[in-house]
XYZ file of C-alpha atoms in Angstrom:
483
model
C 6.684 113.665 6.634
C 9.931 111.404 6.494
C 12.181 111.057 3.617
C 10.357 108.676 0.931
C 6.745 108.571 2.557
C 4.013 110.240 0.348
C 0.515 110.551 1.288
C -2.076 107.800 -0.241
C -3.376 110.776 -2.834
C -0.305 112.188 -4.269
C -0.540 112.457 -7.903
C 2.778 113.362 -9.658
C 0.914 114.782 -12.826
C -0.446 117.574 -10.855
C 2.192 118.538 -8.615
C 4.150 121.426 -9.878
C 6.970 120.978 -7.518
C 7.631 117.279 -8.598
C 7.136 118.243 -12.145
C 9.428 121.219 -12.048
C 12.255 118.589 -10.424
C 11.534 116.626 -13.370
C 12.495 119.393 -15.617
C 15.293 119.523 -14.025
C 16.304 116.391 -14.200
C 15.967 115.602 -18.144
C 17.019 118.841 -18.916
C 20.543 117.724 -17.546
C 20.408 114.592 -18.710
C 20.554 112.606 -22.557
C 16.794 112.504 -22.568
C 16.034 115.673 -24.010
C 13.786 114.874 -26.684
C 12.150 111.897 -26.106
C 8.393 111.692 -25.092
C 7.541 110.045 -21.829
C 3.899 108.692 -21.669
C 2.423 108.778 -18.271
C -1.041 106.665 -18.013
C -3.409 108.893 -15.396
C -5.984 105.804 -15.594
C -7.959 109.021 -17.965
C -9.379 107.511 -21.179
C -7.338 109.810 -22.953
C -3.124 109.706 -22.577
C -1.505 112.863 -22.810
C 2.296 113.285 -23.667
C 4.653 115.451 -22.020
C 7.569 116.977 -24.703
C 10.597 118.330 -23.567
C 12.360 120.309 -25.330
C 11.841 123.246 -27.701
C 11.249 121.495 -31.434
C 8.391 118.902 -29.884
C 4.837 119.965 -30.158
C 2.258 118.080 -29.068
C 0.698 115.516 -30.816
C -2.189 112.733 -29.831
C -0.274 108.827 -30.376
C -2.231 106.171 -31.349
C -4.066 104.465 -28.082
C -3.065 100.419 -27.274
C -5.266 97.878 -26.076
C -3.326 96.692 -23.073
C -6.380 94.885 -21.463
C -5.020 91.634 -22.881
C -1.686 92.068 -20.966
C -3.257 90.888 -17.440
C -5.335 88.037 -18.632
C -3.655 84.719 -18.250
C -2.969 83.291 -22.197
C -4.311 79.791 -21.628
C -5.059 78.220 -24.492
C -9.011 76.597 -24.696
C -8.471 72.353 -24.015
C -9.756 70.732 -27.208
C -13.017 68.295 -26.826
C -11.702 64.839 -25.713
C -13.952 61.735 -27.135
C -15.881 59.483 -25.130
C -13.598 56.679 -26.442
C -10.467 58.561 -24.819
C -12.462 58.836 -21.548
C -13.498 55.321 -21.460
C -9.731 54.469 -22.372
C -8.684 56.047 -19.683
C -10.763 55.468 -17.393
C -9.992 51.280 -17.980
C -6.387 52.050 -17.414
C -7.019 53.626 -13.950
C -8.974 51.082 -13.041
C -6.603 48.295 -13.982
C -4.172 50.189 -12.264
C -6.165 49.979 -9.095
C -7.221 47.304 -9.232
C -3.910 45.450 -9.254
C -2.941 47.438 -6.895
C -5.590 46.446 -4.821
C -4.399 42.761 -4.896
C -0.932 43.478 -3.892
C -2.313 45.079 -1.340
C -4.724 42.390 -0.204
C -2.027 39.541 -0.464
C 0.309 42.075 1.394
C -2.333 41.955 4.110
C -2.612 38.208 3.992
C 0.901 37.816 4.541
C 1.117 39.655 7.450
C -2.048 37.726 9.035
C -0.058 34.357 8.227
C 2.926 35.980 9.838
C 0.627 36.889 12.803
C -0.620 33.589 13.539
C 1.038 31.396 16.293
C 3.420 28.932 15.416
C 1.529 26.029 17.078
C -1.665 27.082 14.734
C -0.895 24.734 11.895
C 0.459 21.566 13.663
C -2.444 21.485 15.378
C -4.609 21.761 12.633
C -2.905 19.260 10.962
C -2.902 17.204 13.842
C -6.771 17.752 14.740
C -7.856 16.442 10.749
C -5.197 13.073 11.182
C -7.081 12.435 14.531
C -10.499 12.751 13.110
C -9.632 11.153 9.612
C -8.185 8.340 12.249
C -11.597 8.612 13.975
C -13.542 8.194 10.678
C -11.104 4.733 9.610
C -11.909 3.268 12.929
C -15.370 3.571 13.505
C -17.198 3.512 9.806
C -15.053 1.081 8.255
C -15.139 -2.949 8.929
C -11.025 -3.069 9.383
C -11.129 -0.233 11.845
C -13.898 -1.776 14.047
C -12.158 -4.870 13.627
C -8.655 -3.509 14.494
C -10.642 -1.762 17.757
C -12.471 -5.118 18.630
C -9.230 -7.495 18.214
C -6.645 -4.481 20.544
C -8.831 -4.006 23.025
C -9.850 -7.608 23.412
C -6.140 -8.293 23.778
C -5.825 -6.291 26.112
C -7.957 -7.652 28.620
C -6.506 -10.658 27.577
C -3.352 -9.575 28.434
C -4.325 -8.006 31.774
C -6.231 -10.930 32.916
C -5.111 -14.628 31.962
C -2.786 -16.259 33.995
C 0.273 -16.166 31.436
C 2.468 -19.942 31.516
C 4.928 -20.531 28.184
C 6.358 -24.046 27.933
C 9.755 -24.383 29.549
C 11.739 -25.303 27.019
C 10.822 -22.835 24.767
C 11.078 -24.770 21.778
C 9.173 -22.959 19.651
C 8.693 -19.496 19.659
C 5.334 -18.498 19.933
C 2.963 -16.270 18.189
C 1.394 -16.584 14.714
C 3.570 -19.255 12.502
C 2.598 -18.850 9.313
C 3.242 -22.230 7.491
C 6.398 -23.113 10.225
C 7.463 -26.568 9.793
C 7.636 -28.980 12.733
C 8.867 -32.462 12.936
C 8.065 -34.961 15.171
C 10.965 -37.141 16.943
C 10.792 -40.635 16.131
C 9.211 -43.373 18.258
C 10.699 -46.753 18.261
C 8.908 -48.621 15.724
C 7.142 -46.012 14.153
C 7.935 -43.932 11.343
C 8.335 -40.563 11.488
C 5.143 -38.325 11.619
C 4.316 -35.863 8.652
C 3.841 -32.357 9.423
C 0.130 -31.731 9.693
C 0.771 -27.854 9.377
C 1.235 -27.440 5.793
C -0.603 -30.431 2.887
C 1.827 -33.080 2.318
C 4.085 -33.231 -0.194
C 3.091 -35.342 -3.091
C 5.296 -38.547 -3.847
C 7.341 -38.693 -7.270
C 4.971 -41.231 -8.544
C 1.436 -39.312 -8.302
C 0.799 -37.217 -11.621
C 1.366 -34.024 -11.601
C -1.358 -31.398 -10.200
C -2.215 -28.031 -10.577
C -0.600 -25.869 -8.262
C -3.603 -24.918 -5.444
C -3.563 -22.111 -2.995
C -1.611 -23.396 0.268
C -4.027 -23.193 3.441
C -2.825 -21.587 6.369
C -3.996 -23.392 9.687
C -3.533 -22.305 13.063
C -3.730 -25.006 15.697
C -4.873 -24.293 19.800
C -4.863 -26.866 21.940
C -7.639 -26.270 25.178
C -7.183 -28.254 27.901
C -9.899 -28.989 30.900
C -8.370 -29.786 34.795
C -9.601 -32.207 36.289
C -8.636 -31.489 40.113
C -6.290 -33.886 41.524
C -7.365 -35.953 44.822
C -5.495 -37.896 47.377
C -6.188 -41.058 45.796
C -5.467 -40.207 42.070
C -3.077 -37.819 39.533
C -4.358 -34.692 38.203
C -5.302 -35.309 34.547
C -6.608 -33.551 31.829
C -10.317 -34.414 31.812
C -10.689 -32.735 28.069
C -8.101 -32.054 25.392
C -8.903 -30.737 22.128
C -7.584 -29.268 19.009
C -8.863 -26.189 17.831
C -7.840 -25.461 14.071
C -9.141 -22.795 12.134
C -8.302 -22.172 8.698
C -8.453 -18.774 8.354
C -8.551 -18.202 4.342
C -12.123 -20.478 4.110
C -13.728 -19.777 8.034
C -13.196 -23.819 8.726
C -13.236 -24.042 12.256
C -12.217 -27.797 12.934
C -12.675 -29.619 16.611
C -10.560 -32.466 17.205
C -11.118 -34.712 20.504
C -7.882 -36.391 21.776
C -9.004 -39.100 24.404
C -7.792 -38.621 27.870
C -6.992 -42.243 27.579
C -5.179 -42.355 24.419
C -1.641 -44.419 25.394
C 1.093 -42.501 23.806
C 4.893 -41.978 24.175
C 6.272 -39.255 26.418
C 9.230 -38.093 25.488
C 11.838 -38.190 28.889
C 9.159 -39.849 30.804
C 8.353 -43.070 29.452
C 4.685 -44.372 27.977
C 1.020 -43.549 30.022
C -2.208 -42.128 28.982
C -1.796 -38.573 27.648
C -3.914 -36.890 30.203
C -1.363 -37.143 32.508
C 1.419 -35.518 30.519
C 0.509 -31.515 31.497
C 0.907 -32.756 35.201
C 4.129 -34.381 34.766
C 5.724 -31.802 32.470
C 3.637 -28.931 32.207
C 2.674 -27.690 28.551
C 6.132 -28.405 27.387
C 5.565 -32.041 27.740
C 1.921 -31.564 26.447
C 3.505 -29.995 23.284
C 6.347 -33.004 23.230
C 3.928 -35.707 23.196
C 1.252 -33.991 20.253
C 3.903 -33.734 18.066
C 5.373 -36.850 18.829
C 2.666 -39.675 18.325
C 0.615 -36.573 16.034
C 2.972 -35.215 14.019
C 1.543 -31.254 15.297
C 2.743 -28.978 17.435
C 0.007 -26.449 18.915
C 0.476 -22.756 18.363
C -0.526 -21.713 21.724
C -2.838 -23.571 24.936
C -5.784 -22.509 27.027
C -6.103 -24.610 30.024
C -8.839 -24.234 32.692
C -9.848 -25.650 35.810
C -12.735 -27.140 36.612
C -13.397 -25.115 39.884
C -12.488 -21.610 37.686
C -15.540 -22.894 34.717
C -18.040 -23.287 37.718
C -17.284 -19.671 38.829
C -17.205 -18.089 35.109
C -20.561 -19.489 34.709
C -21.808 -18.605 37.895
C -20.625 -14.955 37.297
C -21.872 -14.427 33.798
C -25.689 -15.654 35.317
C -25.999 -19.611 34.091
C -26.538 -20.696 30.936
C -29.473 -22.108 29.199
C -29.163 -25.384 27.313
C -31.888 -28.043 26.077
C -31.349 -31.403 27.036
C -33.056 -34.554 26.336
C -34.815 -36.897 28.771
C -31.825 -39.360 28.838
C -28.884 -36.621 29.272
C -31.069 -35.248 31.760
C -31.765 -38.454 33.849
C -27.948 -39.403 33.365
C -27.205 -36.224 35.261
C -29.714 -36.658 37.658
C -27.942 -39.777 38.847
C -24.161 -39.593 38.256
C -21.674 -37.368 39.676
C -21.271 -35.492 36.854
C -22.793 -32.553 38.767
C -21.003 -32.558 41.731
C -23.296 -31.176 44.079
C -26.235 -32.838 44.618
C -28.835 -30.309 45.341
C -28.218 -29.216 41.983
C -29.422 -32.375 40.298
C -32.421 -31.470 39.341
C -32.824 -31.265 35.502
C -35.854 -31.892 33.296
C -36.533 -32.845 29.964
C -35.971 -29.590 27.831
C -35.129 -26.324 28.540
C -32.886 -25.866 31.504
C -31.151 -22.755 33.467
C -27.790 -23.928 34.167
C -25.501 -22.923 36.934
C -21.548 -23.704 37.033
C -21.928 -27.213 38.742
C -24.519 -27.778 36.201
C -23.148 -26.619 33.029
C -19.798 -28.686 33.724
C -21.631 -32.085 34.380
C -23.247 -31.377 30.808
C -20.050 -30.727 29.471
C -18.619 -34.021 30.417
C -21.001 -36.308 29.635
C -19.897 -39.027 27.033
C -21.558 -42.442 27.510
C -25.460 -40.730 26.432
C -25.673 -39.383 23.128
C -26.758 -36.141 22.339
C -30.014 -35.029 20.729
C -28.330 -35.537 17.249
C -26.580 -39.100 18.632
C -23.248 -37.979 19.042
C -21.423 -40.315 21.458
C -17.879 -40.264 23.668
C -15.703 -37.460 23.111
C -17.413 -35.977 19.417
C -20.653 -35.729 21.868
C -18.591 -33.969 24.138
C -17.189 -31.592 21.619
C -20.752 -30.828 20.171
C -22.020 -30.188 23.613
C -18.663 -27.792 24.559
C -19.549 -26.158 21.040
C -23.659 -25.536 21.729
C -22.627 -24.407 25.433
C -20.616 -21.769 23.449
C -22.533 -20.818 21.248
C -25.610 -20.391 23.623
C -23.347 -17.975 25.867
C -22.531 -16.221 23.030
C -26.438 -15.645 22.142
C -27.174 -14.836 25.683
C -24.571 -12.353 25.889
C -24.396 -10.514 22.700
C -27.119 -7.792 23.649
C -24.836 -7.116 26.866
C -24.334 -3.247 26.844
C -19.712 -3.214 26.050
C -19.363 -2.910 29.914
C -21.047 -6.140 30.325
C -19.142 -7.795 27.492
C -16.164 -5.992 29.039
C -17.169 -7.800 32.539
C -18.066 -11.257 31.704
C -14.856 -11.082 29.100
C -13.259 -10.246 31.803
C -14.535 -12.955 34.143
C -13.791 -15.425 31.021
C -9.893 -14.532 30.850
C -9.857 -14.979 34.768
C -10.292 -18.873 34.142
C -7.429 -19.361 31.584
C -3.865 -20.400 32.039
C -1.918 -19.472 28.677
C 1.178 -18.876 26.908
C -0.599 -16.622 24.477
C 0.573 -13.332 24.807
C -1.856 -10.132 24.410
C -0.139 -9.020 21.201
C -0.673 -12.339 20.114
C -4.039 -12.306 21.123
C -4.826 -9.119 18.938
C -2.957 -10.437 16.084
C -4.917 -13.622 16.242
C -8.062 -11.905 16.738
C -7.514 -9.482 13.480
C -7.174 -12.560 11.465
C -10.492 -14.321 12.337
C -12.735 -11.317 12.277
C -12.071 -11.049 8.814
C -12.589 -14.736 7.858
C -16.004 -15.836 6.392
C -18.690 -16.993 7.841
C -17.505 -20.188 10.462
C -18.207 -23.731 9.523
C -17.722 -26.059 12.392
C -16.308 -29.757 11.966
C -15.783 -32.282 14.279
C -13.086 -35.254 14.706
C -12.046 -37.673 17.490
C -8.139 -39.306 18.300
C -8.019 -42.444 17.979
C -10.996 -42.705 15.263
C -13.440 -45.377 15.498
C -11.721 -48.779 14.763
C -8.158 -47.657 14.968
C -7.615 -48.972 18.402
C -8.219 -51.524 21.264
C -9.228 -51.364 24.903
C -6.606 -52.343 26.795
C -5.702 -52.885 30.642
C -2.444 -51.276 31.880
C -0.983 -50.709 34.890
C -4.676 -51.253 36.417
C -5.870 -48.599 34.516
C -8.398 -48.716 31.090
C -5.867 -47.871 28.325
C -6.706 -47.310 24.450
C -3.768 -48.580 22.364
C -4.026 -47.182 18.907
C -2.283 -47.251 15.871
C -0.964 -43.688 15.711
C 0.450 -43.610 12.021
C -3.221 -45.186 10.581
C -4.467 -41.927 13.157
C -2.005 -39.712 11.612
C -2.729 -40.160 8.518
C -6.792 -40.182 9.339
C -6.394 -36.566 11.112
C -4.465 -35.568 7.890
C -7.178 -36.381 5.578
C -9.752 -34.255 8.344
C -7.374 -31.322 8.567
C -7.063 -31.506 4.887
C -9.680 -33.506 2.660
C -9.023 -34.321 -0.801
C -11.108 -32.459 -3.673
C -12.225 -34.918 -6.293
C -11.740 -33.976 -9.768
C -16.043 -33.810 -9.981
C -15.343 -31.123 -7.527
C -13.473 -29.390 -8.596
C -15.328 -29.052 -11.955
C -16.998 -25.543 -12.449
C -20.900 -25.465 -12.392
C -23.069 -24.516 -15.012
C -22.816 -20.696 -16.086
C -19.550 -20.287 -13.232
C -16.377 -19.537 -14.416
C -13.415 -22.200 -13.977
């Protein structure tokens, strides 16, 4: 056995050679009478002396069981209300930290998502919100109705503006306009805007100011080798748009005016000899009105718009019908064939209706007002016959409409217009004929019939149409109305 190693059973108490080394130790050292206890693990401890004076004695046993238990003190009883205390603090304490944690989170989503996310979000709800305006609301469908009306407009009339460019066109919202003078006459008033009233009426209470717009149309008639191209019909469209007054003025084709630069014939020649310029010229001139904008068509272009949108049915009467039946108001005649009442007409037809002015209609309208009230129920009855169309019908025969008109209306101005009188109130249609009825003679000139008219008396008769005087009864609230 090596130096230090000791078998697993040595026992020091009851080896004599160990304890006689012991001996020896103490004896040579300061130890010599003190008592050494040495625990065998025996209930009972004996004590080695040393020395000669010790004798042996029992000592007094310890208790050192307590030395190798842990000295832990016992935890008091905690309350429930300590617990519960507790327990709400954790839970706040998780619970906000929780939340950081979720918003955390949500940040980093928003951070995740792609850049182009939101725009078009935002873009998507504008469009539909646009959507929504347009559609289910009366100004959208209106806006919709008047652009894309203009539009075909636009892409399908056969645009003309007056050379000289006098005024500019567009929507002229009370723009004044004065007449040049004719010898002898006096100048015109503007029939635009209400006159002015003189320093010696009494004063009046101020009244809303009317905006009118004014459109001259003008019908071809096609020129032949023995005569001028003329126009066959002129008239004066004017709509107040504040009240829905749609008023119809007939100017004669034989009316003897004043053309200004090219001396004094009927007015149906001036669009030949000047173009719309000169058309414009003269109105204003021996009218005192200059037209916001023209539609001019040919004869040969109505026959084909009616022939393209399917005829048109019109009641006549048994003399308009018999009158057409034997004039040349319908050109062809293989197409003279009408009968008392309901009739299907085509475009040869329709136009010989349209001109007729020496039989009176069914409501005795005579000359040019008859004319105007047949133009009007030929209108309206395409109108009728054509609202059900599906809109690529409309689109079509709108289409096939635009084809026949010369203007100098623009589409933007057509859309602009168009806005305006979809909002107006229900239309009331008036009519009015230049030179009224005992204002004027029959006169010969140059070969030709001729009606010589006084054109200030006329002037001043149009200006009382365009703009009729309220009498104070009028004017007076009714029962249970407010003033």
């Amino acid at each position: 056995m090596e130096k230090n190693e000791y078998p697993d059973d040595f026992d020091p108490t009851r080896d004599e050679g160990f304890l006689k080394n012991l001996e020896k130790v103490l004896a040579s050292s300061a130890y010599e009478n003190e008592a050494i206890d040495i625990d065998t693990g025996d209930q009972n401890t004996s004590i080695l002396t040393i020395g000669e004076d010790v004798e042996e004695e029992t000592l007094p046993q310890i208790d050192t069981s307590s030395i190798y238990v842990d000295e832990v003190p016992m935890e008091k009883e905690v309350g429930d209300d300590v617990i519960e205390n507790i327990s709400n603090q954790l839970a706040s304490q998780v619970g906000m930290e929780y939340e950081v944690l979720e918003e955390l989170k949500q940040r980093e989503t928003v951070q995740k998502k792609p850049a182009w996310l939101m725009p078009t979000l935002i873009t998507a709800g504008v469009f539909v919100a646009g959507l929504f305006i347009l559609f289910l609301s009366e100004p959208g469908r209106n806006f919709l109705i008047s652009h894309g009306i203009g539009r075909l407009f636009a892409d399908h009339t056969t645009y003309m503006p007056e050379e000289s460019g006098k005024v500019a066109k567009g929507i002229q919202f009370l723009l004044p306009s004065f007449a040049e003078n004719v010898p002898g006459e006096e100048s015109p008033p503007n029939l635009t805007t209400p006159p002015e009233p003189s320093p010696t009426d009494p004063p009046k209470e101020p009244e809303k100011q009317e905006i009118l717009h004014h459109f001259l149309v003008l019908g071809m008639d096609e020129a032949g080798e023995d005569k001028e191209a003329c126009s066959d019909l002129i008239l004066m469209v004017t709509i107040n748009a504040s009240s829905g007054e749609i008023k119809l003025t007939t100017i004669l084709r034989d009316l003897f005016v004043s053309m200004p630069g090219r001396g004094e014939d009927k007015i149906c020649f001036a669009y030949a000899r000047g173009g719309i310029g000169l058309v414009y010229d003269t109105v204003e001139r021996s009218l005192g009105i200059r037209p916001d904008g023209y539609l001019l068509f040919s004869y040969e272009k109505f026959r084909s718009f009616i022939d393209a949108v399917g005829g048109v049915t019109i009641d006549l009467t048994a003399k308009e019908a018999d009158y057409l039946n034997k004039t040349n108001y319908i050109s062809q005649p293989e197409n003279r064939v009408m009968v008392n009442g309901e009739n299907h007409l085509n475009g040869d037809q329709a136009l010989g209706y349209c001109r007729i002015r020496h039989v009176g209609t069914a409501q005795n309208e005579y000359n040019d007002i008859g004319r105007t009230a047949r133009c009007k129920r030929l209108i309206m009855a395409l109108y009728e016959q054509n609202r059900s169309r599906s809109i690529t019908e409309l689109s079509r025969v709108l289409t096939e409409g635009f084809k026949m008109l010369t203007t100098d209306i623009t589409g933007k101005d057509c859309s602009e217009y168009l806005n305006l009188f979809l909002a107006m109130p229900a239309a009331i249609f008036s009519s009015y004929r230049i030179p009224a009825e005992g204002s004027y003679t029959t006169s010969i000139i140059r070969g030709q019939a001729a009606l010589v008219a006084d054109l200030g008396q006329n002037r001043a008769l149009w200006q009382e149409f365009l703009f009729p005087k309220v009498s104070d009864e009028e004017k007076m609230p009714t029962p249970g109305t407010q003033p």
